[in-house]
PDB file of C-alpha atoms and ligand atoms in Angstrom:
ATOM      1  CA  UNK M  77      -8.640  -4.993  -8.975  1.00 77.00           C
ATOM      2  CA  UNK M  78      -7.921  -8.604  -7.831  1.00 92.00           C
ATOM      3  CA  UNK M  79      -8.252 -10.925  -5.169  1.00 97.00           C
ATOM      4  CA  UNK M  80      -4.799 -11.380  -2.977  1.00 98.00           C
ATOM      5  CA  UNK M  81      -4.423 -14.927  -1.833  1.00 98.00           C
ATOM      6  CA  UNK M  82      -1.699 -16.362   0.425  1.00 98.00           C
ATOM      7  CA  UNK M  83      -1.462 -19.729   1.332  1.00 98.00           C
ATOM      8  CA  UNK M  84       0.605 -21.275   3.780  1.00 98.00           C
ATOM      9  CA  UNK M  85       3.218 -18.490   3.455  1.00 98.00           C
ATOM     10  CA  UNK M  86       6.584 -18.803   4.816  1.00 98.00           C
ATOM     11  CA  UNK M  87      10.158 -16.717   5.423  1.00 98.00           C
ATOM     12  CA  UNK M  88      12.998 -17.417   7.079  1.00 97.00           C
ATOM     13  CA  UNK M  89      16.163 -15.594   7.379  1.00 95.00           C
ATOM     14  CA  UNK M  90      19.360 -17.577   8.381  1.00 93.00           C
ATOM     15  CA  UNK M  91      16.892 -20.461   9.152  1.00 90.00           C
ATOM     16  CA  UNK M  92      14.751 -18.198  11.808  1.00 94.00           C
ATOM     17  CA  UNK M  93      11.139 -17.970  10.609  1.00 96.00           C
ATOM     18  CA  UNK M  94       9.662 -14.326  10.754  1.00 97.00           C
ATOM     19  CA  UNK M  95       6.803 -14.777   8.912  1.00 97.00           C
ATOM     20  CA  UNK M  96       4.766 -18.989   9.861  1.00 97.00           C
ATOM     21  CA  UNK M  97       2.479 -20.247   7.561  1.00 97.00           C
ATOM     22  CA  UNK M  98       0.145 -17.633   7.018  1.00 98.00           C
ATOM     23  CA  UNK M  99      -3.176 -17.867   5.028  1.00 98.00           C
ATOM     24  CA  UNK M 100      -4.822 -15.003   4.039  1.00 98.00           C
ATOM     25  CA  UNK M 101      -7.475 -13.749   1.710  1.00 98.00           C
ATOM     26  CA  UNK M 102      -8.338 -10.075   0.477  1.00 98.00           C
ATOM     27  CA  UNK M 103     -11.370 -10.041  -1.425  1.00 98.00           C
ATOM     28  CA  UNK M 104     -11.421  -7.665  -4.246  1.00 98.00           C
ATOM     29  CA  UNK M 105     -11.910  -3.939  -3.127  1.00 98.00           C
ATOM     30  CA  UNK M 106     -11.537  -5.197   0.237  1.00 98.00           C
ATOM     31  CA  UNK M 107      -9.035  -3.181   2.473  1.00 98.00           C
ATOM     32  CA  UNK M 108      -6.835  -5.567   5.181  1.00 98.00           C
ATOM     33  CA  UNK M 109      -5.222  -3.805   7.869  1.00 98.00           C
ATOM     34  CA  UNK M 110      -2.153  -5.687   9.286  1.00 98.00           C
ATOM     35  CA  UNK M 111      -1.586  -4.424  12.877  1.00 97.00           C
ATOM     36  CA  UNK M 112       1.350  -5.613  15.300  1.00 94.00           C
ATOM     37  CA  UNK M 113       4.829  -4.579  17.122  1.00 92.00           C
ATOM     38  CA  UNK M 114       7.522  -3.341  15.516  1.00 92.00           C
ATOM     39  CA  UNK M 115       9.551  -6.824  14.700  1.00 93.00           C
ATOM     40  CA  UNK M 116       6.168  -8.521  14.242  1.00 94.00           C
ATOM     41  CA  UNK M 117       6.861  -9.298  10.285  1.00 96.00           C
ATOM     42  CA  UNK M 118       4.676  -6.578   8.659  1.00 96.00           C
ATOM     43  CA  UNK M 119       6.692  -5.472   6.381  1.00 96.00           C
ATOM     44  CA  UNK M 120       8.005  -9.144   5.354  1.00 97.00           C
ATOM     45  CA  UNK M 121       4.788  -9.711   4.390  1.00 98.00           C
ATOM     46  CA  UNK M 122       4.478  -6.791   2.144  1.00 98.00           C
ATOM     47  CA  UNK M 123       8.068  -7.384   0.558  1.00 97.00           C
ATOM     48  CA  UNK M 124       6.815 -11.129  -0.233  1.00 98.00           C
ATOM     49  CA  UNK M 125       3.624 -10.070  -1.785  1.00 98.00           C
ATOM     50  CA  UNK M 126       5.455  -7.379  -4.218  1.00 97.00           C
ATOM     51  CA  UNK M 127       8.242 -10.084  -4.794  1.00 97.00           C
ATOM     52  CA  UNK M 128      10.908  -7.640  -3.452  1.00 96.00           C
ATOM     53  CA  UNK M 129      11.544 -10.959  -1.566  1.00 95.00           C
ATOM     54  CA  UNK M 130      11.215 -14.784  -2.357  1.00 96.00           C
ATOM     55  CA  UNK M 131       9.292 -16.636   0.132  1.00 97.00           C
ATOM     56  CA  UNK M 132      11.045 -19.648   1.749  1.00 97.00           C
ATOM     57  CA  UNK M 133       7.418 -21.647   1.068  1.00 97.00           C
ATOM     58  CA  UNK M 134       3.793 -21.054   0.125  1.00 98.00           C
ATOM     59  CA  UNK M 135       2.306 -19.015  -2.732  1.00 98.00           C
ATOM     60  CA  UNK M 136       1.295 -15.659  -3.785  1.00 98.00           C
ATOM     61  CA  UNK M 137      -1.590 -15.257  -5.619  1.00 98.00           C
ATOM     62  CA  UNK M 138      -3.234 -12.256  -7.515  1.00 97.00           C
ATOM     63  CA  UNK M 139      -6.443 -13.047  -8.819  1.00 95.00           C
ATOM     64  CA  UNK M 140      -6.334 -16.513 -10.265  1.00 92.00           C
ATOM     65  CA  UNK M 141      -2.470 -15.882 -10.871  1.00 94.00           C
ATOM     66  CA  UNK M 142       0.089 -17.889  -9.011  1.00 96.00           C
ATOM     67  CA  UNK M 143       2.742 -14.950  -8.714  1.00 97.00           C
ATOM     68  CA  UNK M 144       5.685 -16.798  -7.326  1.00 96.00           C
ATOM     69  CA  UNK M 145       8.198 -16.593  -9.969  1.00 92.00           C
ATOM     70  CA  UNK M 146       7.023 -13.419 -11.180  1.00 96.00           C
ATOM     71  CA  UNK M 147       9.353 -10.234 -11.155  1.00 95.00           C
ATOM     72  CA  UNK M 148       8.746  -7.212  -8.876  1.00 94.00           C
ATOM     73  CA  UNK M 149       7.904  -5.218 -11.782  1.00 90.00           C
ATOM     74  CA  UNK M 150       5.569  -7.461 -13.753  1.00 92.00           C
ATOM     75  CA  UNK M 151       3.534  -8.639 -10.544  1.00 94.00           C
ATOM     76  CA  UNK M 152       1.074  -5.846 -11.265  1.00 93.00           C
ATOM     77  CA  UNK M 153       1.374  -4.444  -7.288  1.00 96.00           C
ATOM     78  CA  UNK M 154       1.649  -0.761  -6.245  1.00 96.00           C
ATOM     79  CA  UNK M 155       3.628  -0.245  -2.731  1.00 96.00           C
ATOM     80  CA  UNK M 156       3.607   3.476  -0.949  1.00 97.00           C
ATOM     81  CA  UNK M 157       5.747   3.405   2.073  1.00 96.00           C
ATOM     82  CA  UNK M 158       6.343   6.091   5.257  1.00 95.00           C
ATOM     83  CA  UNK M 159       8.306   8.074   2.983  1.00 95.00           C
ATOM     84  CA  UNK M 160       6.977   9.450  -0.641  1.00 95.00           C
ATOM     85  CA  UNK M 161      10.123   8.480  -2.646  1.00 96.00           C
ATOM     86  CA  UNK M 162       9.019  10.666  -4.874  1.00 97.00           C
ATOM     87  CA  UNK M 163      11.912  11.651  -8.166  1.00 97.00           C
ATOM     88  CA  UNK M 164      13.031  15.178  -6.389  1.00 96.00           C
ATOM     89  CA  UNK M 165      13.935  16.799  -9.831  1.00 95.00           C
ATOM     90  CA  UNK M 166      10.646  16.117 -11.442  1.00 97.00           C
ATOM     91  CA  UNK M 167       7.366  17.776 -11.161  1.00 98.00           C
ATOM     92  CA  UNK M 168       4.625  16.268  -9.893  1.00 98.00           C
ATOM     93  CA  UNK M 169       2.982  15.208 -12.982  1.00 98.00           C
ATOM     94  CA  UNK M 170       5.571  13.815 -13.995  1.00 97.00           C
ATOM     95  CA  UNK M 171       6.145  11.593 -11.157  1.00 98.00           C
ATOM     96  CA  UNK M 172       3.331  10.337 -11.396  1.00 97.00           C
ATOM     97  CA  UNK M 173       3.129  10.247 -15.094  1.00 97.00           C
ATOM     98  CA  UNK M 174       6.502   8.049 -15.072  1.00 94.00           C
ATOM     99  CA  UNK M 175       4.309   5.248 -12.948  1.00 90.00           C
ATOM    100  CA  UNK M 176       1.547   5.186 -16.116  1.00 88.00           C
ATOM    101  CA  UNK M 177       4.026   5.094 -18.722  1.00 88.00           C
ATOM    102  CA  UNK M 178       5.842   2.009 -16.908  1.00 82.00           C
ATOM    103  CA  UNK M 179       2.226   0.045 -17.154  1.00 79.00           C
ATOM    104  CA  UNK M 180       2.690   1.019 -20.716  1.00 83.00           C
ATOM    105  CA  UNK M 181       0.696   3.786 -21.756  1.00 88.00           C
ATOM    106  CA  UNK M 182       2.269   6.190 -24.213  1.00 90.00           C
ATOM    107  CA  UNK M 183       3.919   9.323 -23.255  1.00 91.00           C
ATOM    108  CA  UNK M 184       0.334  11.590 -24.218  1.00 92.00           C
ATOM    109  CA  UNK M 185      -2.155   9.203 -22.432  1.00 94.00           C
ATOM    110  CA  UNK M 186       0.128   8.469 -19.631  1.00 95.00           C
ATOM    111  CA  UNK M 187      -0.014  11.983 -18.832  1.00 96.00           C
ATOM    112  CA  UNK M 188      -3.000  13.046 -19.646  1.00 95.00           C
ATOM    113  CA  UNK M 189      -4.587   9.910 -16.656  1.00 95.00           C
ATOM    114  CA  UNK M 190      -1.666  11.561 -14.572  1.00 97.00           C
ATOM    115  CA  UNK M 191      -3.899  14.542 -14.453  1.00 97.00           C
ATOM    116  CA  UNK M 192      -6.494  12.780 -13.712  1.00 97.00           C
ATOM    117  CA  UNK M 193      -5.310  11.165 -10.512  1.00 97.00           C
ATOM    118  CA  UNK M 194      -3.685  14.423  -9.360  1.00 98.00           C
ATOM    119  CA  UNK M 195      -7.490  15.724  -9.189  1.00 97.00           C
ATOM    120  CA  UNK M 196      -8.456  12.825  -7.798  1.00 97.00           C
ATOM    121  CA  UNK M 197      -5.895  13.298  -4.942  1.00 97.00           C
ATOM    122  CA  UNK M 198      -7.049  17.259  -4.912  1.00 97.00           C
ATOM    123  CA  UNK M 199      -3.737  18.556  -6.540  1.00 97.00           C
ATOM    124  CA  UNK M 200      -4.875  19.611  -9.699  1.00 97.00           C
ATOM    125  CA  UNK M 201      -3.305  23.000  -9.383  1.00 97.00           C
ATOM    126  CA  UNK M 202       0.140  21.596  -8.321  1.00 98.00           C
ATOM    127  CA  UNK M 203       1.405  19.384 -11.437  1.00 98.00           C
ATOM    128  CA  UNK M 204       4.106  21.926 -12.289  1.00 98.00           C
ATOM    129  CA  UNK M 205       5.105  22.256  -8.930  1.00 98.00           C
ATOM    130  CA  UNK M 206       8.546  20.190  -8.401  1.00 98.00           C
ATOM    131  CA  UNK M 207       8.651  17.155  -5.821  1.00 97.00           C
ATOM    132  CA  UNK M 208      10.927  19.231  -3.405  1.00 97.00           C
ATOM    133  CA  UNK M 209       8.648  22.405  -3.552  1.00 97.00           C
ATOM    134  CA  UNK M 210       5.679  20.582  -2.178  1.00 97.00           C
ATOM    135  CA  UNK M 211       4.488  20.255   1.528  1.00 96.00           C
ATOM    136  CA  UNK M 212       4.991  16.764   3.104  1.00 95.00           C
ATOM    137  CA  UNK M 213       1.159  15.924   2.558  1.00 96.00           C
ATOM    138  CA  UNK M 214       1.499  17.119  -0.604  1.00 97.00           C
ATOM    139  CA  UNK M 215       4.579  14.761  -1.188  1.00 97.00           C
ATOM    140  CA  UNK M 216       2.006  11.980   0.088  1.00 97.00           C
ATOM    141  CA  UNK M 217      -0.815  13.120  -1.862  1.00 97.00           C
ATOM    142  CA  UNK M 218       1.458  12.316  -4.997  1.00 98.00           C
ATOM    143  CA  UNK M 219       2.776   8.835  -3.861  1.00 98.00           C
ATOM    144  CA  UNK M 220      -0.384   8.144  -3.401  1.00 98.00           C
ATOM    145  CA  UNK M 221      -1.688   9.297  -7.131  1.00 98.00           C
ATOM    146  CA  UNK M 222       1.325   7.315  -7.950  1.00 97.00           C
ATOM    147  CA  UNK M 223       0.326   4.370  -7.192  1.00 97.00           C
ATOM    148  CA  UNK M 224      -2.851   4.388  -8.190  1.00 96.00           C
ATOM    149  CA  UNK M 225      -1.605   5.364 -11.636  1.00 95.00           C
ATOM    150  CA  UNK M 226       0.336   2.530 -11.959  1.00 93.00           C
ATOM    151  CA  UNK M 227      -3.482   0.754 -11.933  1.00 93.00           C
ATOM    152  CA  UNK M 228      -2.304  -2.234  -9.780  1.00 94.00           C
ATOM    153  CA  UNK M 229      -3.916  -5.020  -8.893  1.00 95.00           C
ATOM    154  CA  UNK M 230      -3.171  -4.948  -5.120  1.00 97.00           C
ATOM    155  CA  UNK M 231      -2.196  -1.460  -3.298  1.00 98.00           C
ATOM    156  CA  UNK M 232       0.132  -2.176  -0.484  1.00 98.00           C
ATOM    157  CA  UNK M 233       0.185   0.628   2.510  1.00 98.00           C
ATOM    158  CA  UNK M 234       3.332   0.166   4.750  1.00 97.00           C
ATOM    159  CA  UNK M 235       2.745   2.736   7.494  1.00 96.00           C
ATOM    160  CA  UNK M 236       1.678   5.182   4.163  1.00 97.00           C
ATOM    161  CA  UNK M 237       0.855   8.312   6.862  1.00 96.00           C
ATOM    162  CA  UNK M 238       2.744   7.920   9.952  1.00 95.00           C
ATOM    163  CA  UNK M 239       5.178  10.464   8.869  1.00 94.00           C
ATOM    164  CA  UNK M 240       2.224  13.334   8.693  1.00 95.00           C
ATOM    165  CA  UNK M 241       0.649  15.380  11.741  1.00 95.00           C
ATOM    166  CA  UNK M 242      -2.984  14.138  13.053  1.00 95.00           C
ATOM    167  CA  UNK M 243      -4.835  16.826  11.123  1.00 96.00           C
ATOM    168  CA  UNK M 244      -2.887  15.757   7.519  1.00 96.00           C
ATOM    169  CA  UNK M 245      -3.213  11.942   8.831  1.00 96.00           C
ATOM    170  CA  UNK M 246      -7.112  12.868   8.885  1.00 96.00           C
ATOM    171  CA  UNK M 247      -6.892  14.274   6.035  1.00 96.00           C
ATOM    172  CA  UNK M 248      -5.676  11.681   4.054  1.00 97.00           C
ATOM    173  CA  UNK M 249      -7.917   9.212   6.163  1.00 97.00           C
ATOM    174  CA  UNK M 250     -11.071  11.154   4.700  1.00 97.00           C
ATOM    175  CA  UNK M 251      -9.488  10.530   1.243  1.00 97.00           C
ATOM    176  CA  UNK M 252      -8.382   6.863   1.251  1.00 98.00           C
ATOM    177  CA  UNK M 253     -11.982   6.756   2.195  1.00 98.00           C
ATOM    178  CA  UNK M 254     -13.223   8.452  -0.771  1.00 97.00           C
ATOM    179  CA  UNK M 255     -10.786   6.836  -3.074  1.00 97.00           C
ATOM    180  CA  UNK M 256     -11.917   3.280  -1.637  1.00 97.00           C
ATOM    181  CA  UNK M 257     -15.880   4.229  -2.604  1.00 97.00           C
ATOM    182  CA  UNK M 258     -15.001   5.554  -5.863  1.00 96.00           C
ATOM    183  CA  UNK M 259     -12.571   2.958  -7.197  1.00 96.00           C
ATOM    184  CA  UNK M 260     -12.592  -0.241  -4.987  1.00 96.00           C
ATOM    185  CA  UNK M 261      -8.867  -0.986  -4.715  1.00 97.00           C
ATOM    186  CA  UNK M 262      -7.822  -4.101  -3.024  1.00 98.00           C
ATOM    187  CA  UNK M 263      -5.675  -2.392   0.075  1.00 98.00           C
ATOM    188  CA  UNK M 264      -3.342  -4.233   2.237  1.00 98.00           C
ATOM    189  CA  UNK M 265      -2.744  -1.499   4.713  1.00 98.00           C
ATOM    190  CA  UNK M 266       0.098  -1.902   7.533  1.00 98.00           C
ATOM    191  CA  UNK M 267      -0.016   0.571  10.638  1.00 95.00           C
ATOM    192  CA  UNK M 268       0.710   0.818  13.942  1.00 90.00           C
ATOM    193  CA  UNK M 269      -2.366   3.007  14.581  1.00 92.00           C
ATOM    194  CA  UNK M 270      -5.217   1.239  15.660  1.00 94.00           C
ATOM    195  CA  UNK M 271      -7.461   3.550  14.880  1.00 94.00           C
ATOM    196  CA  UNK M 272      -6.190   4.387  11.384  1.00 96.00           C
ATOM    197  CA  UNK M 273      -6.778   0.370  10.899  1.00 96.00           C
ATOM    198  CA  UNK M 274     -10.835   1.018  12.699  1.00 96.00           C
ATOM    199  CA  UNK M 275     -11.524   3.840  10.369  1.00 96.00           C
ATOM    200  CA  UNK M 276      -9.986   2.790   7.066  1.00 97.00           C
ATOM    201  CA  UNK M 277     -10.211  -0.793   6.920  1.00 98.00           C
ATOM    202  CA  UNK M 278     -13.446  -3.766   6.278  1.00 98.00           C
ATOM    203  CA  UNK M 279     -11.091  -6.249   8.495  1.00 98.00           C
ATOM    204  CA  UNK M 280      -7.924  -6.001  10.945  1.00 97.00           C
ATOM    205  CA  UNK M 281      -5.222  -8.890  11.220  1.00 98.00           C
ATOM    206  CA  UNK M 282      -3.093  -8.958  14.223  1.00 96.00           C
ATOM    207  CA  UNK M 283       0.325 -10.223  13.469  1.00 97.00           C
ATOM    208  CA  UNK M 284       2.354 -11.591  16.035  1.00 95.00           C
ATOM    209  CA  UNK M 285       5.531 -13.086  16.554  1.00 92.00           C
ATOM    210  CA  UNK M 286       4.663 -14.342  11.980  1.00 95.00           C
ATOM    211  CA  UNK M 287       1.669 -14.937  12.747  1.00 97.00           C
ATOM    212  CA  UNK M 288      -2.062 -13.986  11.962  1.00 97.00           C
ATOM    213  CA  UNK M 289      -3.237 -14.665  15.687  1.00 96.00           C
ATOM    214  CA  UNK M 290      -6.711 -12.696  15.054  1.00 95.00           C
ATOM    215  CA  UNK M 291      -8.304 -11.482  12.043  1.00 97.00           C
ATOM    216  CA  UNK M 292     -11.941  -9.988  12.109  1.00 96.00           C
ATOM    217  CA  UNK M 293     -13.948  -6.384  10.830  1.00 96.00           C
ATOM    218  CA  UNK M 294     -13.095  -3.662  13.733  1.00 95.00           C
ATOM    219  CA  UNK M 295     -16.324  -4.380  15.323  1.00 94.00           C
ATOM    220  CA  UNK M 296     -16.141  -7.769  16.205  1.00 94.00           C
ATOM    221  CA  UNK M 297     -12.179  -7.697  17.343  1.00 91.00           C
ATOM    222  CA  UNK M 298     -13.728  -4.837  19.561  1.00 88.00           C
ATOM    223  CA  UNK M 299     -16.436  -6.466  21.351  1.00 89.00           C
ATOM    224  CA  UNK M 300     -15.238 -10.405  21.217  1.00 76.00           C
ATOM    225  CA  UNK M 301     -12.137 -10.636  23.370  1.00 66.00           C
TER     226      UNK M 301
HETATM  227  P1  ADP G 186       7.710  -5.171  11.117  1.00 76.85           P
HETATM  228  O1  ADP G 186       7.458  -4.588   9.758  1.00 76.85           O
HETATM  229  O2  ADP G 186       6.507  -5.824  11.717  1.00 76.85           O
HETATM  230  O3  ADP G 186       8.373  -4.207  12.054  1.00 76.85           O
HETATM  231  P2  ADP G 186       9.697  -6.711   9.693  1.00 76.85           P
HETATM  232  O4  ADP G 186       8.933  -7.466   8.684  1.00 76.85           O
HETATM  233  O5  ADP G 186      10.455  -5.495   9.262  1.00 76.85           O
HETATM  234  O6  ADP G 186       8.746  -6.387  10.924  1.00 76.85           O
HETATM  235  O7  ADP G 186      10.752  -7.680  10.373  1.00 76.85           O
HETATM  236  C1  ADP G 186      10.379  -8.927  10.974  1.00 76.85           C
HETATM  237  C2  ADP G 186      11.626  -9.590  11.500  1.00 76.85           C
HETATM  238  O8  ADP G 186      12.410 -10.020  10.397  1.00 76.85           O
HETATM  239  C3  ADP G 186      12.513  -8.673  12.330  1.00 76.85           C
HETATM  240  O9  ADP G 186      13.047  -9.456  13.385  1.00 76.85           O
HETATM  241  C4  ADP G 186      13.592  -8.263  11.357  1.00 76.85           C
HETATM  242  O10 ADP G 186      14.796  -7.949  12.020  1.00 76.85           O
HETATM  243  C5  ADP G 186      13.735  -9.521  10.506  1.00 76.85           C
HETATM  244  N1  ADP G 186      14.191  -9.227   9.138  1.00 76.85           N
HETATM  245  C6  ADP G 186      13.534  -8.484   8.209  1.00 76.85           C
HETATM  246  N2  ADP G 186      14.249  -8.425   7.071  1.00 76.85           N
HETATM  247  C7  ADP G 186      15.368  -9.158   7.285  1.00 76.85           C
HETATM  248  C8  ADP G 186      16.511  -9.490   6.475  1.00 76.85           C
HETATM  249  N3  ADP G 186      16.614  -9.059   5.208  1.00 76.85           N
HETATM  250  N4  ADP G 186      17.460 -10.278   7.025  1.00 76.85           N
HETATM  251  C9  ADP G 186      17.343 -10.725   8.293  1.00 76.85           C
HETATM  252  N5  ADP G 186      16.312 -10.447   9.101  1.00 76.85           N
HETATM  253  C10 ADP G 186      15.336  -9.674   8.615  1.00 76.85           C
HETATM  254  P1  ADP G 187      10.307  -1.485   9.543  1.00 76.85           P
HETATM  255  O1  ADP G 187      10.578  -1.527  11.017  1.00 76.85           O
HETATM  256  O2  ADP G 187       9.704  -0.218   9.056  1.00 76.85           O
HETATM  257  O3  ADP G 187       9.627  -2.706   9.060  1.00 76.85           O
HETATM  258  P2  ADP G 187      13.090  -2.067   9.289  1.00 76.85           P
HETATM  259  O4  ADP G 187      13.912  -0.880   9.642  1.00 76.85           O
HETATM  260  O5  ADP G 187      12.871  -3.191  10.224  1.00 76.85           O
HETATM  261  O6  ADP G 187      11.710  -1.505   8.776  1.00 76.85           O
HETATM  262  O7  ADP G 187      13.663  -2.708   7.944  1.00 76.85           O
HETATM  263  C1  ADP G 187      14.071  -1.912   6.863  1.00 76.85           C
HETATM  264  C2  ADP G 187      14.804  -2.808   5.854  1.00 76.85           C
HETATM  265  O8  ADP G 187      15.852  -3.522   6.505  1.00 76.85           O
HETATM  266  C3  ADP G 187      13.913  -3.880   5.234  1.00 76.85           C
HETATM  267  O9  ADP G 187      14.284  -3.979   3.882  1.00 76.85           O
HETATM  268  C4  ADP G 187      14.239  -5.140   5.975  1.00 76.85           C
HETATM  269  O10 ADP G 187      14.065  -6.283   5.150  1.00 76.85           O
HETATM  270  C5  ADP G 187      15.707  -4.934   6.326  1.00 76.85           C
HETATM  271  N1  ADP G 187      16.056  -5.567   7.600  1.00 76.85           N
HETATM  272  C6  ADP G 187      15.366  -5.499   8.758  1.00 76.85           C
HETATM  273  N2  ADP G 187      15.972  -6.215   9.725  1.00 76.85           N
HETATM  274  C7  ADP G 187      17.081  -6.746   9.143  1.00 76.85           C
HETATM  275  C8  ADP G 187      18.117  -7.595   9.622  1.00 76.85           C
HETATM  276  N3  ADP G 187      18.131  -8.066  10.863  1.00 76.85           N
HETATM  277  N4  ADP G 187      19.102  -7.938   8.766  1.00 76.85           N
HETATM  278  C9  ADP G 187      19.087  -7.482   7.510  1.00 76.85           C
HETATM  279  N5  ADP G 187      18.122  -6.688   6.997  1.00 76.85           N
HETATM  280  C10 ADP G 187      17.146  -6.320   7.810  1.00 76.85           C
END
């Protein structure tokens, strides 16, 4: 896993800036939660870093990578959104086996380590099971296992369990927990939930209006006003 770097990053659409000169750093195996309104420019952010986007100005860097010309699918970045997006008419190995193979294992390996993050997400039992027979945490479980399978550099969250009920949003608290101690990704993590952000990550930003106006471990944005 990598460092994320952005420096003096910048995006406007039709001339109106959403997301102002922000610097940030993500050490590696360091989760970042981004917390602000709806509107605030979270999910810019993530589209810039994954180069869904271009950035108007600054740079994007993954380790000691400059990534701005760099394609979407060669930028080494894993993205799990609200939704799972997961390939409805394939089982669940197999959706997650398809994100190995595309980091360019071959078709044995790639599913053989698609078992292994299946366990590692607790659904060992379930590869066979098709996308649209599983439960909605289930669905999750596999984006998740997904993603990680795709080995990335930097794992971006955008809102990844704000679709689930507060005991499967605990659930998958306790093991984005586990999976942090156990394999150290570098985590940009965007929520609305403050206390997702407290529990799950080493430091909070607050983005407002494009803008990082705080950024500091739960602790101190708790007890320094
Ligand atoms: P958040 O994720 O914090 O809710 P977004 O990053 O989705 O915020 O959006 C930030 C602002 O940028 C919003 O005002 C949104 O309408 C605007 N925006 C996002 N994408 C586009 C786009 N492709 N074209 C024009 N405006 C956009
Ligand atoms: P969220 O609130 O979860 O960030 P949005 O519904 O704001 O998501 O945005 C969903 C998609 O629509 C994104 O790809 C974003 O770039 C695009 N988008 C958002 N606002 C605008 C806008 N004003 N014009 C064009 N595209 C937009």
């Amino acid at each position: 896993m990598s460092t994320l770097s952005l420096h003096s990053l910048t995006k406007a659409f039709n001339e109106s800036a959403v997301i102002r000169d922000i610097d940030l750093e993500v050490a590696a195996g360091e989760c970042v939660a981004v917390l602000g309104p709806s509107g605030a420019g979270k999910s810019t952010i993530l589209r810039l870093i994954a180069g869904l986007e271009p950035a108007s100005s600054g740079t994007v860097a993954l380790g000691d990578r400059n990534v701005d010309g760099v394609p979407a699918e060669r930028r080494g970045v894993a993205l799990m959104f609200q939704r799972p997006l997961l390939f409805p008419h394939l089982n669940a190995l197999d959706n997650v086996a398809f994100s190995a193979r595309s980091s360019g294992k071959s078709k044995r390996s790639s599913r053989l380590h698609a078992q292994s993050y299946l366990e590692l997400v607790q659904l060992g039992d379930f590869a066979y099971r098709r996308a649209t027979e599983l439960s909605g945490g289930q669905a999750q479980r596999v984006a998740l296992a997904r993603a990680l399978a795709a080995e990335p550099r930097v794992l971006l969250l955008d809102e990844p369990f704000s679709a689930l009920d507060p005991q499967l949003r605990g659930e998958m608290h306790s093991l984005l927990r586990q999976i942090r101690r156990e394999l150290s990704p570098t985590i940009l993590l965007v929520t609305h939930d403050q206390h997702e952000a407290a529990v799950l990550a080493d430091r909070m930003a607050i983005l407002l209006n494009g803008t990082i106006a705080q950024i500091d471990t739960p602790h101190h944005i708790y007890t320094r006003p």
